[in-house]
Tab-separated table of C-alpha atoms in Angstrom:
chain	number	residue	atom	x	y	z
H	1	UNK	CA	-2.606	1.193	-0.642
H	2	UNK	CA	-2.610	-1.862	1.623
H	3	UNK	CA	-2.061	-5.160	-0.180
H	4	UNK	CA	-3.771	-8.349	0.980
H	5	UNK	CA	-1.916	-11.405	-0.266
H	6	UNK	CA	-3.368	-14.900	0.088
H	7	UNK	CA	-1.448	-18.146	-0.261
H	8	UNK	CA	-2.168	-21.839	0.213
H	9	UNK	CA	0.237	-23.916	2.291
H	10	UNK	CA	0.142	-27.612	1.359
H	11	UNK	CA	1.694	-30.415	3.356
H	12	UNK	CA	0.883	-34.001	4.347
H	13	UNK	CA	1.920	-32.953	7.864
H	14	UNK	CA	-1.012	-30.550	8.079
H	15	UNK	CA	-3.706	-32.597	9.860
H	16	UNK	CA	-7.061	-33.013	8.151
H	17	UNK	CA	-8.708	-31.101	10.979
H	18	UNK	CA	-6.594	-28.051	10.120
H	19	UNK	CA	-7.536	-28.192	6.422
H	20	UNK	CA	-8.905	-24.773	5.454
H	21	UNK	CA	-7.688	-23.040	8.610
H	22	UNK	CA	-6.664	-19.414	8.041
H	23	UNK	CA	-3.459	-17.992	9.507
H	24	UNK	CA	-2.959	-14.242	9.175
H	25	UNK	CA	0.442	-12.556	9.448
H	26	UNK	CA	1.021	-8.845	9.909
H	27	UNK	CA	4.273	-7.134	10.757
H	28	UNK	CA	6.277	-3.945	11.252
H	29	UNK	CA	3.609	-1.421	12.205
H	30	UNK	CA	6.169	1.138	13.419
H	31	UNK	CA	3.593	3.209	15.266
H	32	UNK	CA	4.790	6.787	15.533
H	33	UNK	CA	5.164	9.815	13.324
H	34	UNK	CA	4.171	7.996	10.137
H	35	UNK	CA	1.568	5.573	11.501
H	36	UNK	CA	-1.228	6.721	13.814
H	37	UNK	CA	-3.669	5.012	16.166
H	38	UNK	CA	-6.381	5.751	13.617
H	39	UNK	CA	-4.391	3.798	11.036
H	40	UNK	CA	-4.030	0.976	13.557
H	41	UNK	CA	-7.800	0.843	14.084
H	42	UNK	CA	-8.283	0.550	10.333
H	43	UNK	CA	-5.788	-2.325	10.181
H	44	UNK	CA	-7.595	-4.158	12.988
H	45	UNK	CA	-10.885	-3.837	11.091
H	46	UNK	CA	-9.291	-5.215	7.929
H	47	UNK	CA	-7.801	-8.138	9.849
H	48	UNK	CA	-11.134	-9.041	11.431
H	49	UNK	CA	-12.865	-8.848	8.058
H	50	UNK	CA	-10.746	-11.826	6.937
H	51	UNK	CA	-11.995	-13.919	9.905
H	52	UNK	CA	-8.628	-15.553	10.617
H	53	UNK	CA	-8.331	-18.571	12.893
H	54	UNK	CA	-4.818	-17.664	14.055
H	55	UNK	CA	-3.139	-14.243	13.991
H	56	UNK	CA	0.643	-13.809	14.030
H	57	UNK	CA	2.516	-10.532	14.540
H	58	UNK	CA	6.176	-10.713	13.590
H	59	UNK	CA	7.542	-7.693	15.427
H	60	UNK	CA	8.260	-3.946	15.397
H	61	UNK	CA	5.117	-2.524	16.956
H	62	UNK	CA	6.349	0.986	17.797
H	63	UNK	CA	9.074	2.809	15.898
H	64	UNK	CA	10.704	4.525	18.901
H	65	UNK	CA	9.521	3.688	22.412
H	66	UNK	CA	11.464	6.602	23.927
H	67	UNK	CA	9.589	9.265	21.985
H	68	UNK	CA	6.186	7.596	21.461
H	69	UNK	CA	3.550	9.138	23.746
H	70	UNK	CA	0.459	7.040	22.937
H	71	UNK	CA	1.623	3.577	24.026
H	72	UNK	CA	-1.089	3.390	26.703
H	73	UNK	CA	-3.787	3.411	23.999
H	74	UNK	CA	-2.368	0.692	21.746
H	75	UNK	CA	-3.601	-2.375	23.652
H	76	UNK	CA	-7.204	-1.153	23.688
H	77	UNK	CA	-7.124	-1.254	19.874
H	78	UNK	CA	-5.091	-4.421	19.306
H	79	UNK	CA	-7.211	-6.444	21.719
H	80	UNK	CA	-10.126	-6.124	19.271
H	81	UNK	CA	-8.410	-8.536	16.874
H	82	UNK	CA	-10.400	-11.779	16.864
H	83	UNK	CA	-8.747	-15.173	16.344
H	84	UNK	CA	-10.412	-18.223	17.938
H	85	UNK	CA	-7.254	-20.370	17.964
H	86	UNK	CA	-4.971	-17.672	19.316
H	87	UNK	CA	-2.937	-14.529	18.701
H	88	UNK	CA	0.845	-14.799	18.897
H	89	UNK	CA	3.690	-12.314	18.637
H	90	UNK	CA	7.475	-12.074	18.725
H	91	UNK	CA	9.981	-9.309	19.377
H	92	UNK	CA	11.414	-7.217	16.563
H	93	UNK	CA	14.560	-5.132	16.918
H	94	UNK	CA	12.550	-1.936	17.502
H	95	UNK	CA	10.643	-3.660	20.321
H	96	UNK	CA	13.881	-4.082	22.261
H	97	UNK	CA	15.394	-0.743	21.257
H	98	UNK	CA	14.777	2.439	23.257
H	99	UNK	CA	13.991	0.489	26.438
H	100	UNK	CA	10.956	-0.982	24.692
H	101	UNK	CA	11.347	-4.573	25.935
H	102	UNK	CA	9.018	-4.333	28.939
H	103	UNK	CA	6.598	-1.913	27.228
H	104	UNK	CA	6.148	-4.300	24.314
H	105	UNK	CA	5.655	-7.278	26.613
H	106	UNK	CA	2.970	-5.396	28.553
H	107	UNK	CA	1.159	-4.086	25.459
H	108	UNK	CA	0.998	-7.440	23.686
H	109	UNK	CA	-0.191	-9.335	26.750
H	110	UNK	CA	-2.832	-6.677	27.434
H	111	UNK	CA	-3.886	-7.089	23.796
H	112	UNK	CA	-4.461	-10.820	24.228
H	113	UNK	CA	-1.354	-11.865	22.293
H	114	UNK	CA	0.850	-14.644	23.614
H	115	UNK	CA	4.443	-13.478	23.332
H	116	UNK	CA	6.686	-16.274	22.068
H	117	UNK	CA	10.241	-15.566	23.190
H	118	UNK	CA	12.350	-18.646	22.504
H	119	UNK	CA	9.281	-20.760	23.168
H	120	UNK	CA	6.731	-23.046	21.523
H	121	UNK	CA	2.947	-23.164	21.355
H	122	UNK	CA	1.043	-26.242	20.207
H	123	UNK	CA	-2.340	-25.650	18.578
H	124	UNK	CA	-4.334	-28.776	19.370
H	125	UNK	CA	-7.809	-29.761	18.184
H	126	UNK	CA	-10.352	-31.941	19.973
H	127	UNK	CA	-9.168	-34.975	17.999
H	128	UNK	CA	-5.652	-34.320	19.430
H	129	UNK	CA	-4.216	-33.397	16.023
H	130	UNK	CA	-1.858	-30.439	16.273
H	131	UNK	CA	0.545	-28.029	14.667
H	132	UNK	CA	3.425	-26.225	16.340
H	133	UNK	CA	4.398	-22.547	16.403
H	134	UNK	CA	7.823	-21.493	17.689
H	135	UNK	CA	8.813	-17.901	18.329
H	136	UNK	CA	12.431	-16.742	18.585
H	137	UNK	CA	13.705	-13.606	20.259
H	138	UNK	CA	15.016	-10.846	18.006
H	139	UNK	CA	18.324	-11.694	16.338
H	140	UNK	CA	19.802	-8.192	16.585
H	141	UNK	CA	18.872	-6.823	20.004
H	142	UNK	CA	17.319	-9.776	21.813
H	143	UNK	CA	18.729	-12.970	23.257
H	144	UNK	CA	17.783	-15.618	20.698
H	145	UNK	CA	18.288	-19.242	21.671
H	146	UNK	CA	17.963	-21.015	18.362
H	147	UNK	CA	19.427	-24.413	19.201
H	148	UNK	CA	17.977	-24.556	22.699
H	149	UNK	CA	14.514	-23.714	21.366
H	150	UNK	CA	14.319	-25.568	18.061
H	151	UNK	CA	15.819	-28.810	19.356
H	152	UNK	CA	12.269	-29.537	20.503
H	153	UNK	CA	10.850	-29.391	16.954
H	154	UNK	CA	9.352	-32.705	15.805
H	155	UNK	CA	9.709	-34.272	12.357
H	156	UNK	CA	6.097	-35.491	12.355
H	157	UNK	CA	4.398	-32.196	13.307
H	158	UNK	CA	3.803	-29.297	10.908
H	159	UNK	CA	5.959	-26.570	12.433
H	160	UNK	CA	6.058	-22.811	11.947
H	161	UNK	CA	8.841	-20.557	13.242
H	162	UNK	CA	8.349	-16.835	13.792
H	163	UNK	CA	11.565	-14.818	13.666
H	164	UNK	CA	11.744	-11.126	12.846
H	165	UNK	CA	14.865	-11.144	10.672
H	166	UNK	CA	14.606	-13.317	7.528
H	167	UNK	CA	18.293	-13.848	6.775
H	168	UNK	CA	18.633	-16.334	9.632
H	169	UNK	CA	16.720	-18.832	7.445
H	170	UNK	CA	19.716	-21.032	6.484
H	171	UNK	CA	20.288	-21.726	10.171
H	172	UNK	CA	16.581	-22.403	10.769
H	173	UNK	CA	16.645	-24.830	7.833
H	174	UNK	CA	18.934	-27.178	9.766
H	175	UNK	CA	15.974	-28.057	12.010
H	176	UNK	CA	12.710	-29.870	11.077
H	177	UNK	CA	10.853	-26.633	10.369
H	178	UNK	CA	8.283	-26.371	7.580
H	179	UNK	CA	7.629	-22.634	7.466
H	180	UNK	CA	9.507	-19.545	8.648
H	181	UNK	CA	7.561	-16.282	8.821
H	182	UNK	CA	9.543	-13.056	9.040
H	183	UNK	CA	9.254	-9.315	8.522
H	184	UNK	CA	11.915	-6.635	9.122
H	185	UNK	CA	12.760	-5.955	5.468
H	186	UNK	CA	9.769	-3.723	4.592
H	187	UNK	CA	10.275	-5.211	1.144
H	188	UNK	CA	13.077	-2.678	0.874
H	189	UNK	CA	10.462	0.067	1.563
H	190	UNK	CA	11.817	1.904	-1.486
H	191	UNK	CA	12.430	-0.075	-4.667
H	192	UNK	CA	13.892	1.314	-7.871
H	193	UNK	CA	13.080	-0.301	-11.241
H	194	UNK	CA	15.927	-2.559	-12.429
H	195	UNK	CA	17.809	-1.958	-9.155
H	196	UNK	CA	15.372	-3.419	-6.632
H	197	UNK	CA	15.329	-2.649	-2.918
H	198	UNK	CA	17.640	0.155	-1.821
H	199	UNK	CA	16.883	0.165	1.917
H	200	UNK	CA	17.765	-3.224	3.352
H	201	UNK	CA	18.434	-3.469	7.091
H	202	UNK	CA	20.888	-5.867	8.660
H	203	UNK	CA	19.751	-9.506	8.370
H	204	UNK	CA	17.269	-8.601	5.613
H	205	UNK	CA	19.630	-8.253	2.675
H	206	UNK	CA	19.365	-11.732	1.195
H	207	UNK	CA	15.618	-12.328	1.558
H	208	UNK	CA	13.540	-9.222	0.852
H	209	UNK	CA	9.918	-10.201	0.228
H	210	UNK	CA	7.686	-13.136	-0.570
H	211	UNK	CA	8.497	-16.845	-0.756
H	212	UNK	CA	11.895	-18.537	-0.741
H	213	UNK	CA	12.934	-22.165	-0.455
H	214	UNK	CA	16.052	-22.796	1.614
H	215	UNK	CA	17.125	-26.433	1.839
H	216	UNK	CA	13.502	-27.558	2.066
H	217	UNK	CA	12.440	-24.770	4.425
H	218	UNK	CA	9.717	-22.456	3.125
H	219	UNK	CA	10.422	-18.836	4.090
H	220	UNK	CA	7.895	-16.049	3.691
H	221	UNK	CA	9.020	-12.449	4.198
H	222	UNK	CA	6.181	-10.029	4.868
H	223	UNK	CA	6.744	-6.452	3.637
H	224	UNK	CA	5.136	-5.044	6.774
H	225	UNK	CA	2.727	-2.160	7.116
H	226	UNK	CA	4.525	0.869	8.543
H	227	UNK	CA	7.534	2.958	7.587
H	228	UNK	CA	10.831	3.822	9.206
H	229	UNK	CA	13.814	6.042	8.350
H	230	UNK	CA	11.926	7.722	5.501
H	231	UNK	CA	8.211	8.688	5.586
H	232	UNK	CA	7.150	6.856	2.430
H	233	UNK	CA	7.183	3.626	0.476
H	234	UNK	CA	7.806	3.259	-3.240
H	235	UNK	CA	7.041	0.073	-5.180
H	236	UNK	CA	6.788	-1.809	-1.896
H	237	UNK	CA	3.155	-1.853	-0.829
H	238	UNK	CA	2.311	-2.415	2.834
H	239	UNK	CA	1.094	-5.956	3.263
H	240	UNK	CA	-1.085	-8.284	5.298
H	241	UNK	CA	-0.748	-11.968	4.437
H	242	UNK	CA	-3.341	-14.718	4.756
H	243	UNK	CA	-2.231	-18.353	4.608
H	244	UNK	CA	-4.747	-21.154	4.031
H	245	UNK	CA	-3.649	-24.528	5.385
H	246	UNK	CA	-4.279	-27.514	3.143
H	247	UNK	CA	-3.802	-31.179	3.999
H	248	UNK	CA	-2.310	-32.929	0.986
């Protein structure tokens, strides 16, 4: 059962013109044996039903690029996602693995997503008010340039960083970043009562799901939608997250 979670993000740095704007995050589809194109079409419909202004995908599109045979059909589905202020994506570790780097780049661009790889995008309104979105390359298999990229972050602009692996947050917190959005953890994918998550990948062992505050940085870890390693989830529902910006 897919879980839709909705949260309000409050900050005086959020311009009045962005008040009420909806940012939707989805992550970790892992298209393959356990997640079909039909499932993807259903996810796209659910995303569009929320009428987001901005859509963010935080990595791991296909589980195994070497064995996946339907990659040519993915863009024709993803491109149906509607977001008037833009669709943005980053690399996850699976997007670099199995020679997936170029495939992922091609699919996301064909889908109308701007791929942020150690780069920044400013969302600017007609009154010239703006927010900033940075995207970092994958921490495990990519070539992340944290300092080189985030040195351009501004203290007076509300700034979001997309990075697949959540446990890098303490390093992100040393820069003027307001919000880090990550995936990768699957919320543990399998959780046992009183024990918690039992499947925690590298760089997703400290921060598993939901909100955290790290030295003033707000981190949100999305549980993702798909599955990997084992064909099921337990006590870790697949998730799409909607954030409502609020000037305060």
